[in-house]
Coordinates of C-alpha atoms in Angstrom, one line a residue:
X1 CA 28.6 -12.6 -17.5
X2 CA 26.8 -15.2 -19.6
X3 CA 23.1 -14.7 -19.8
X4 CA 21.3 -17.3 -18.3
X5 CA 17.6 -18.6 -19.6
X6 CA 15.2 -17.1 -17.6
X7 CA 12.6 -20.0 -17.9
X8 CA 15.4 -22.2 -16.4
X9 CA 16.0 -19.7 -13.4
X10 CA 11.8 -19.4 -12.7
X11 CA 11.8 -23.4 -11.7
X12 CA 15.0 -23.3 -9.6
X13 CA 14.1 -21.7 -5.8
X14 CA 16.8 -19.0 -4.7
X15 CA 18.9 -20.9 -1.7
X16 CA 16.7 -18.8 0.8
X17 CA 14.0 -16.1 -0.1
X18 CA 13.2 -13.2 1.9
X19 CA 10.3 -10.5 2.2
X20 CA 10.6 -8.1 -0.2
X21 CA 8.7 -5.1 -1.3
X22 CA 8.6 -3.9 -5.0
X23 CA 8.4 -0.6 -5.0
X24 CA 8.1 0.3 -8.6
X25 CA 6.7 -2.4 -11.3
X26 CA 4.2 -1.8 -14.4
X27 CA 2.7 -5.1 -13.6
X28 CA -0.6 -3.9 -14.9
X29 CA 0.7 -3.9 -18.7
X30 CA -0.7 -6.1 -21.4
X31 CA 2.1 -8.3 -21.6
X32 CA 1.6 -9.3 -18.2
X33 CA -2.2 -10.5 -19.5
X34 CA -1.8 -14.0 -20.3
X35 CA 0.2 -15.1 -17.4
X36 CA -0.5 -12.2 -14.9
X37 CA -1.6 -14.7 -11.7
X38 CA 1.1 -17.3 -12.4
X39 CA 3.3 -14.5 -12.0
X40 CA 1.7 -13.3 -8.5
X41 CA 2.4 -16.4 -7.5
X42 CA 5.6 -17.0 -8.2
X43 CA 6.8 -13.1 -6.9
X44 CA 4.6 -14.5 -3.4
X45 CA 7.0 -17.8 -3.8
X46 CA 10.2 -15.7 -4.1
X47 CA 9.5 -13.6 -0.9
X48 CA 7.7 -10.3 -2.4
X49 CA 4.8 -9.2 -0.4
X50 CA 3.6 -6.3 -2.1
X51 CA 4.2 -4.5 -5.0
X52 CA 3.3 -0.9 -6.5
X53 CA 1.3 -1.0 -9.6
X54 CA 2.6 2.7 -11.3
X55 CA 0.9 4.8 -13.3
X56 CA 1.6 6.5 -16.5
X57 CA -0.9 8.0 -19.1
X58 CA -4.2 9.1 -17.3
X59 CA -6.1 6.4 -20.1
X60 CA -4.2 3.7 -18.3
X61 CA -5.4 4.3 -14.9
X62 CA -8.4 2.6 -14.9
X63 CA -6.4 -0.4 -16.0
X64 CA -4.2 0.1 -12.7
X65 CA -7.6 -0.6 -10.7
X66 CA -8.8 -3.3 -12.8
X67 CA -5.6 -4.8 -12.1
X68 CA -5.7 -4.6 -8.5
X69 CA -9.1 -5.9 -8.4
X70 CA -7.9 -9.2 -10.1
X71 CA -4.9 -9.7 -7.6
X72 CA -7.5 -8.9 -5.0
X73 CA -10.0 -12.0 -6.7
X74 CA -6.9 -14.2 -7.2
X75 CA -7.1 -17.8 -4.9
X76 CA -6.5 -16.4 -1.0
X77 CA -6.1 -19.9 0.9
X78 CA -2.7 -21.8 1.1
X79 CA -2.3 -24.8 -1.3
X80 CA 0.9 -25.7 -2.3
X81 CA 2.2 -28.1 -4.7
X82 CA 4.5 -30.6 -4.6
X83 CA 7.1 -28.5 -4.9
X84 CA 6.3 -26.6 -2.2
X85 CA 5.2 -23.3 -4.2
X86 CA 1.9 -21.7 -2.7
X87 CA -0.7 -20.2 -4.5
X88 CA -1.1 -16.9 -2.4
X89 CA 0.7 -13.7 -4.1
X90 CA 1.1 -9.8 -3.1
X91 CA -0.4 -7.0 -1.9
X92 CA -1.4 -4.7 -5.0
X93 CA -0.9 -1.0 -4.5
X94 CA -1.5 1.9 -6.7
X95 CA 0.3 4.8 -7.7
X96 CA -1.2 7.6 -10.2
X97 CA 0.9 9.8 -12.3
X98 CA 1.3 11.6 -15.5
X99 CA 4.8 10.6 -17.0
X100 CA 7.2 13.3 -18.2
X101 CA 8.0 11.3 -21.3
X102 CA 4.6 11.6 -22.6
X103 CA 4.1 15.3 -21.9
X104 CA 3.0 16.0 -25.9
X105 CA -0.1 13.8 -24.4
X106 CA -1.0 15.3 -21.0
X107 CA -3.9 17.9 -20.9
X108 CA -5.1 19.9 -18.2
X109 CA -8.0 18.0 -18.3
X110 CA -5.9 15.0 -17.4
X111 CA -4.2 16.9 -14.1
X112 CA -8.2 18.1 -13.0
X113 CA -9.2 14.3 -13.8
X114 CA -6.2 12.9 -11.5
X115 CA -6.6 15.2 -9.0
X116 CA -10.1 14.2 -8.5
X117 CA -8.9 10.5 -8.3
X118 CA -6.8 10.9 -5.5
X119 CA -9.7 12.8 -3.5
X120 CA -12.1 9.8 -4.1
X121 CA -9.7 7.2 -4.1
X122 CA -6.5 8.4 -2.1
X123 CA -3.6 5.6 -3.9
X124 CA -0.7 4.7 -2.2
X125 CA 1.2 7.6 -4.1
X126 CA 1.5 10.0 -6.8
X127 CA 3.9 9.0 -9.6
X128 CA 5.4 8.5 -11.7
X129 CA 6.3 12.1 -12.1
X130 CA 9.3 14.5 -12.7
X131 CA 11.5 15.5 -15.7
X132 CA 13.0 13.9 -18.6
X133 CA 15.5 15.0 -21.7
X134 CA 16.4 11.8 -23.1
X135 CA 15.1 12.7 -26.8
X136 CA 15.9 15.7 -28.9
X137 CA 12.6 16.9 -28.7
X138 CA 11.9 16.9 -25.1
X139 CA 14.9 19.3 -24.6
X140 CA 12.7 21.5 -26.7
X141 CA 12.0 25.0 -24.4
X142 CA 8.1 24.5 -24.8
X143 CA 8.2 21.1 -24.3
X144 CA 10.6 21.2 -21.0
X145 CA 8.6 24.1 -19.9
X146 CA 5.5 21.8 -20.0
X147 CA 6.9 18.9 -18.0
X148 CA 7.9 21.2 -15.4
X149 CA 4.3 22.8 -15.2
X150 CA 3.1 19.4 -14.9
X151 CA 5.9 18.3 -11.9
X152 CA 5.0 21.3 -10.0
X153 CA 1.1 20.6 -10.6
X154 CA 1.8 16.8 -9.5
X155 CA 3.8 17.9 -6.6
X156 CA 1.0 20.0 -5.3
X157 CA -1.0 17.0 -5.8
X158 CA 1.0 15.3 -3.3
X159 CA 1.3 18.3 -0.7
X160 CA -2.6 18.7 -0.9
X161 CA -3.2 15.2 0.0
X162 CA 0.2 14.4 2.3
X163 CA 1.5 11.5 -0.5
X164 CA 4.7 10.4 -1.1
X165 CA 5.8 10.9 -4.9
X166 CA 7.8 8.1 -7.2
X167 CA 9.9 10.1 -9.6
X168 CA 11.3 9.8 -13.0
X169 CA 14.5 11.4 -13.5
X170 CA 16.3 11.2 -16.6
X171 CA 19.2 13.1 -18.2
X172 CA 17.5 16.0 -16.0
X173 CA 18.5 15.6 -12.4
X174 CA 20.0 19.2 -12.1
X175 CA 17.0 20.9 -13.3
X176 CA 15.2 18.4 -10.9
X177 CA 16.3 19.1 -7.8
X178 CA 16.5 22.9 -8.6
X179 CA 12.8 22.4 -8.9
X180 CA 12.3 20.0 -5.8
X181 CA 14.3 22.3 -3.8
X182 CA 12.1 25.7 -5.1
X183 CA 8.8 23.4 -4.2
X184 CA 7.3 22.7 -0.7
X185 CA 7.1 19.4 -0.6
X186 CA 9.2 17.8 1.6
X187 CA 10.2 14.3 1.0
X188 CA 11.6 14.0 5.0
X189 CA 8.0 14.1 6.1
X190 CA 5.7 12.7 3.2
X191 CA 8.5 10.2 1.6
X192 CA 9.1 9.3 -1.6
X193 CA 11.4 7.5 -4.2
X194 CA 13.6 8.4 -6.7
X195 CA 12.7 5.6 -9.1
X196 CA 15.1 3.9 -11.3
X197 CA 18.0 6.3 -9.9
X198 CA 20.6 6.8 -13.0
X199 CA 22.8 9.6 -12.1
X200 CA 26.3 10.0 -10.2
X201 CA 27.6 10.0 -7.2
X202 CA 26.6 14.2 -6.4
X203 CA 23.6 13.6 -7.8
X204 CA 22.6 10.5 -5.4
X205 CA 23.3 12.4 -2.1
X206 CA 21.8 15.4 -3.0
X207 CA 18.5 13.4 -3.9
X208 CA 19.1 11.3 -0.5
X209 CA 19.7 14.9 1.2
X210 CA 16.0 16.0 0.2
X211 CA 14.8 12.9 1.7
X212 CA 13.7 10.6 -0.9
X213 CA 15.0 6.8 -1.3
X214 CA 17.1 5.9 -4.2
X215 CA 15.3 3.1 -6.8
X216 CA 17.3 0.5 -7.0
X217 CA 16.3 -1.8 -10.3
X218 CA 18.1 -5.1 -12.3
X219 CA 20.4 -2.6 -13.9
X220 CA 22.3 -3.0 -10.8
X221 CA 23.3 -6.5 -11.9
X222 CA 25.1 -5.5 -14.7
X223 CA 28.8 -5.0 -13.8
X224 CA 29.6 -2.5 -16.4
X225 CA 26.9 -0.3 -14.6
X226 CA 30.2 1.2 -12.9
X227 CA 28.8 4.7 -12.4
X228 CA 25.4 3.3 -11.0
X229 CA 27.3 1.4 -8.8
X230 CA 29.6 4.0 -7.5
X231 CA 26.7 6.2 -6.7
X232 CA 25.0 3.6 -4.7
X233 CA 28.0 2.7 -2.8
X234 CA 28.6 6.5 -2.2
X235 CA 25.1 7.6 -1.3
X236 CA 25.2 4.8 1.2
X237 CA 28.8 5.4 2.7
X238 CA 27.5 8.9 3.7
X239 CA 24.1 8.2 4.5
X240 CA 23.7 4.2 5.4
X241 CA 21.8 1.6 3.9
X242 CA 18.6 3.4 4.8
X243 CA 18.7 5.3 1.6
X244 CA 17.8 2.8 -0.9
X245 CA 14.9 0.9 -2.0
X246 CA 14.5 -2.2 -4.6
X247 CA 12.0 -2.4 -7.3
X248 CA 12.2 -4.3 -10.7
X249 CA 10.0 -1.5 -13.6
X250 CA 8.8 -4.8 -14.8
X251 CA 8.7 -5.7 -17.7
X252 CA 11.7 -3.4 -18.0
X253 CA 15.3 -3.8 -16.4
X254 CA 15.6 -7.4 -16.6
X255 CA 18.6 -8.3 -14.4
X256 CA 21.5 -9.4 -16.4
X257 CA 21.5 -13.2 -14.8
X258 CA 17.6 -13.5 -15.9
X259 CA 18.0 -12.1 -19.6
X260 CA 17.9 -14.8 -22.8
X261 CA 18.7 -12.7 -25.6
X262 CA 20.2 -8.6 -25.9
X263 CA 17.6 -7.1 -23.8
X264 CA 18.3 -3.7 -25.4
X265 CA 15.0 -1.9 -22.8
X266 CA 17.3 -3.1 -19.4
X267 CA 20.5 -1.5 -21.5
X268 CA 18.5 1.9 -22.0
X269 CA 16.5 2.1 -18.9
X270 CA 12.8 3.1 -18.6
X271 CA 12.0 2.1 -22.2
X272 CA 8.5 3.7 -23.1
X273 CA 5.8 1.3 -21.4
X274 CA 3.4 1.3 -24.5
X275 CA 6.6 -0.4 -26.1
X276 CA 5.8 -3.1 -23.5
X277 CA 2.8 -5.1 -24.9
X278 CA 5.1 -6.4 -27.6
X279 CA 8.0 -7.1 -25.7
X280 CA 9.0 -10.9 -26.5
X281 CA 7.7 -12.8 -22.9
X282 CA 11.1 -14.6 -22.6
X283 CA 12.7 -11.4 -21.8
X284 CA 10.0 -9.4 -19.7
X285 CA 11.3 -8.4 -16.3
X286 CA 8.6 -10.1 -13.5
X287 CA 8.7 -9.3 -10.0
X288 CA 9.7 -12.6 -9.0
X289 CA 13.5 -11.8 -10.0
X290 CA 13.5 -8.5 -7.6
X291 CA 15.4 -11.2 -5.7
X292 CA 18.2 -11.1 -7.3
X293 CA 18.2 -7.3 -6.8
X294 CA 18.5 -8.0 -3.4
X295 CA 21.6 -10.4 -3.6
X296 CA 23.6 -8.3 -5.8
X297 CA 23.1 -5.5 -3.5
X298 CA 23.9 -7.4 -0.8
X299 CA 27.4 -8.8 -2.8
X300 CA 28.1 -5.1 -3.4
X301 CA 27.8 -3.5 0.0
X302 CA 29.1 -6.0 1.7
X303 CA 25.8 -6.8 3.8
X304 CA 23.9 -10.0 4.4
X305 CA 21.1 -10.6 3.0
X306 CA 18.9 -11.3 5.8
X307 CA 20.1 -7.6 7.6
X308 CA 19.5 -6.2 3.8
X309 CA 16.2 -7.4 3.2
X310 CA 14.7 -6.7 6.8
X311 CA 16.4 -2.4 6.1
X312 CA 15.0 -2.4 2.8
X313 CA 11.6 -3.2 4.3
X314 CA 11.7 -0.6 6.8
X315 CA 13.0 1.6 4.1
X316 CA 9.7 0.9 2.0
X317 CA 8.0 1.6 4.4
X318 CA 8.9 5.1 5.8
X319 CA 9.3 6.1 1.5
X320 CA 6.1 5.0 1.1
X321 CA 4.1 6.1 4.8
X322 CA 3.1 2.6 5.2
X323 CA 3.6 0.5 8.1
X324 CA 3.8 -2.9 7.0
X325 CA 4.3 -5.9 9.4
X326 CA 7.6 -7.4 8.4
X327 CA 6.7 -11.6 7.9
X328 CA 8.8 -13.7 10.4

């Protein structure tokens, strides 16, 4: 598929937009700075409602506030332009977690910090958390052994305060699920989302069979994401369309149709977000394209867009314990 210039596809309205909720963005990073608001509106413009600001390394979280505080100062009454854009944008929500790929920088003192937040505070969610062997060195015993201390730590977390839990799973799902299924939280009472889902088809139901929603991103757009695609298809012929959620990991997984150059972070996957505030701003991800997550899905399964987009709400909702009114 030719890559089509993203600046080009931001003034062009998709034929019919639809409410959306992104459930998994890093909106909050510096990259975002300069344009951050713009970008709220135009998200607001392409149907998304709210979106789930995600935490990382426990010195970011106070940046994940600050963040939500300026969406929350941003202009509230509804002017439009001449072409029709408003100047509202979405709900900001806030997740808190200690990411597994930055283990070597998570202290104790980090997990009694966090936990205090989410007493005072009580986010939306705890994430994003889990397990993750995509470099030599995190395969290392001491090192795995670490992440998985901090997983079960986070997951407590979760039970303690009756959360859902956004999770990053990567070249680790076995181990993963060994440990969701040893733990006691369950994800068919509190929710929760497998973010960014990357593994097969066995892997997909058995992480729908727990109860957690499968993270749908922009990688989806990619045709020659055959095994992604596969799984999805799979996970939803046994279990429905009710398993899956949409999110774009902005300013990562840039859909294919949106990219202007080799975007080698959608190619990877869940590039590391301190990468981010040098990423070129021609090929961030934003959450305005989660739209076209939403269409390719809908080419792929064979389901409208309008019966897609109104499920994946719902969906949203219940993996998130929200109960957001659905705009008519």
């Amino acid at each position: 598929m030719t890559a089509i210039d993203s600046s080009l596809i931001a003034n062009k309205p998709l034929p019919i937009t639809f409410p959306l909720v992104d459930t998994h963005t890093h909106f909050d990073a510096p990259v975002f700075d300069s344009d951050r608001q713009t970008q709220a509106q135009q998200a607001y413009n392409r149907g998304v409602r709210h979106l789930v600001l995600v935490g990382y390394l426990y010195r970011h979280f106070d940046r994940l506030y600050d963040t939500q505080q300026a969406f929350d100062a941003m202009p509230s009454s509804v002017m439009t332009d001449v072409a029709g854009q408003s100047d509202l944008h979405p709900k900001a929500h806030i997740a808190l977690g200690l990411h597994p790929f930055y283990i070597e920088q998570h202290t104790e003192a980090h997990l009694t910090a966090m936990a205090k937040i989410l007493e005072e505070r009580r986010p939306l969610a705890v994430g994003e958390i889990g397990l993750d062997t995509y470099t030599d060195t995190m395969k290392q015993p001491e090192i795995f052994a670490k992440q998985q201390r901090f997983f079960n730590a986070q997951l407590d977390m979760a039970v303690t305060h009756q959360l859902p839990v956004m999770l990053h799973i990567r070249k680790a799902h076995a181990e993963a699920l060994a440990l969701l299924k040893a733990h006691d939280y369950d994800a068919h009472k509190l929710g929760g989302i497998a973010h960014s889902f990357s593994g097969g088809v066995q892997e997909a139901k058995a992480f729908v069979k727990l109860g957690f929603k499968l993270g749908v991103t922009g990688q989806v757009t990619n045709p020659n994401a055959k095994k992604l695609r596969l799984a999805i298809q799979a996970a939803v012929d046994d279990y429905g369309i009710g398993c899956l959620v949409i999110e774009t990991d902005c300013p990562d997984m840039t859909p294919i149709m949106c990219q202007t150059s080799d975007n080698s972070q959608s190619a990877l996957g869940q590039s590391p977000p301190d990468e981010w505030s040098d990423a070129p701003a021609h090929n961030r991800n934003v959450p305005a394209n989660l739209s076209w997550v939403l269409l390719t899905l809908s080419e792929l399964l064979d389901t409208s867009p309008t019966e897609l987009a109104l499920q994946l709400w719902q969906n949203s909702c219940d993996a998130l314990q929200t109960k957001w009114t659905y705009p008519i």
